[in-house]
């Protein structure tokens, strides 16, 4: 089969995608990432990402599936629909040429990211300073959140039932927040502690004020001034914060990294990078042979739980409504037929080899920045525990499709077998009978406030998703 003199053909080699693409694709890569940066900077929470997604979808002619269902409006080839669960998760689809029973080509990812949530009674005063107490969300290395500018995003339901959207710290004129760190001069004892123990969660308090209010004999007048300012701005009182979801995230915007601008640093690449790639892919793919679907889920970072997470029934609910409006049926078995014939690319980020921390990877089976979109046959930890292990058949189908369409890809695991591990929404899709494979963007500094991705990997991820929707 192989020409014996061409030994290169015997080997699997990862290619640096920058060296493989021409001028045109290099320009498309920067242009795609400029759009991504804009969208990401305006979407620092799952609610903001979902809202911006719905706005974009409506501009593109997508209609609410729930409204269509309520009106018993029949759907046909080429119709575009979406459903948003709780404003934190969005599923969108374009009805294809074949019947739904032949299966749907799906993209799945998540739009929540690690962060610090405010507790329900967050405001306190100590040493004439006002603070907000946090409860961290997802896997954070706590020390990374100290000494960086932070912004506050979220939603408060005021006493009168009015829903208030909060966004403080993103505009240039806004104040920001910070968690202060200990000075090195006095850190002797702290330096002796283990990294995992040196920064207790209850010390992650957000500095929020310092000027006392003239309030007669009242105590805690710095806290009072903070509450007074919130009252003036939003009309809320302290009790209203009980009915709120407020998230503390980095206040900085995404930036190009390096003199050659090949990398992009940002908060929330995990997993808004695959979510944005999926969103753009379904918008670009048009009417495809099979129905195309893109599922942007919530709560992945805490186990895909709750009514907006991928362990919920949202996908079945969506497909049930879709079936009813296209083919007039929606029984359990009808929905199962669709699911069992469907294929999903589960888009999530993976760890790229960091030259500073090489020892956690096994170099033959690791991912590298700039070597294309990353494919993981399985995730999980220590002996594939908790993994959805994709079949060799599905691996072949996807890698062949990528090769046929000149999309640069690489395979890799998260790290060394016994080093640790992680998961994605793939196993929850697999439980529904969907054939699923993890495909996404490798990162440096995953889960840090400033994660690093290669622009060419981001673009290859988008191309892989689009090609999948068009050809699978
Ligand atoms: Mn993720
Ligand atoms: Mn994650």
Tab-separated table of N, CA and C and ligand atoms in Angstrom, residues 110 112-114 139 270-271 300-301 348-349 423 446-447 451, ligand 2:
chain	number	residue	atom	x	y	z
A	110	UNK	N	-20.959	24.245	26.089
A	110	UNK	CA	-21.568	24.919	27.250
A	110	UNK	C	-21.151	26.374	27.294
A	112	UNK	N	-21.564	28.306	30.286
A	112	UNK	CA	-21.184	28.752	31.637
A	112	UNK	C	-19.674	28.615	31.778
A	113	UNK	N	-19.065	29.449	32.607
A	113	UNK	CA	-17.610	29.401	32.831
A	113	UNK	C	-17.332	29.533	34.323
A	114	UNK	N	-16.174	29.046	34.773
A	114	UNK	CA	-15.816	29.196	36.184
A	114	UNK	C	-15.806	30.678	36.570
A	139	UNK	N	-14.435	24.761	38.834
A	139	UNK	CA	-13.074	24.484	39.309
A	139	UNK	C	-12.182	25.704	39.164
A	270	UNK	N	-13.356	28.698	27.801
A	270	UNK	CA	-14.040	27.463	28.231
A	270	UNK	C	-15.440	27.823	28.701
A	271	UNK	N	-16.493	27.591	27.944
A	271	UNK	CA	-16.426	26.903	26.660
A	271	UNK	C	-17.129	27.759	25.627
A	300	UNK	N	-22.336	23.139	33.009
A	300	UNK	CA	-21.371	22.068	32.755
A	300	UNK	C	-20.290	22.076	33.818
A	301	UNK	N	-19.890	23.274	34.239
A	301	UNK	CA	-18.771	23.385	35.179
A	301	UNK	C	-19.102	22.835	36.564
A	348	UNK	N	-15.845	21.050	23.312
A	348	UNK	CA	-15.346	21.591	24.576
A	348	UNK	C	-13.838	21.751	24.485
A	349	UNK	N	-13.312	22.588	25.344
A	349	UNK	CA	-11.880	22.870	25.290
A	349	UNK	C	-11.080	21.728	25.902
A	423	UNK	N	-14.348	16.046	32.337
A	423	UNK	CA	-15.413	15.525	31.482
A	423	UNK	C	-16.065	16.643	30.704
A	446	UNK	N	-6.231	26.810	31.229
A	446	UNK	CA	-7.675	26.556	31.293
A	446	UNK	C	-8.216	26.827	32.697
A	447	UNK	N	-9.393	27.423	32.760
A	447	UNK	CA	-10.083	27.797	34.011
A	447	UNK	C	-9.429	28.969	34.732
A	451	UNK	N	-7.539	32.818	29.836
A	451	UNK	CA	-7.173	31.583	29.141
A	451	UNK	C	-6.618	31.922	27.764
B	2	LIG	MN1	-14.297	23.721	32.242
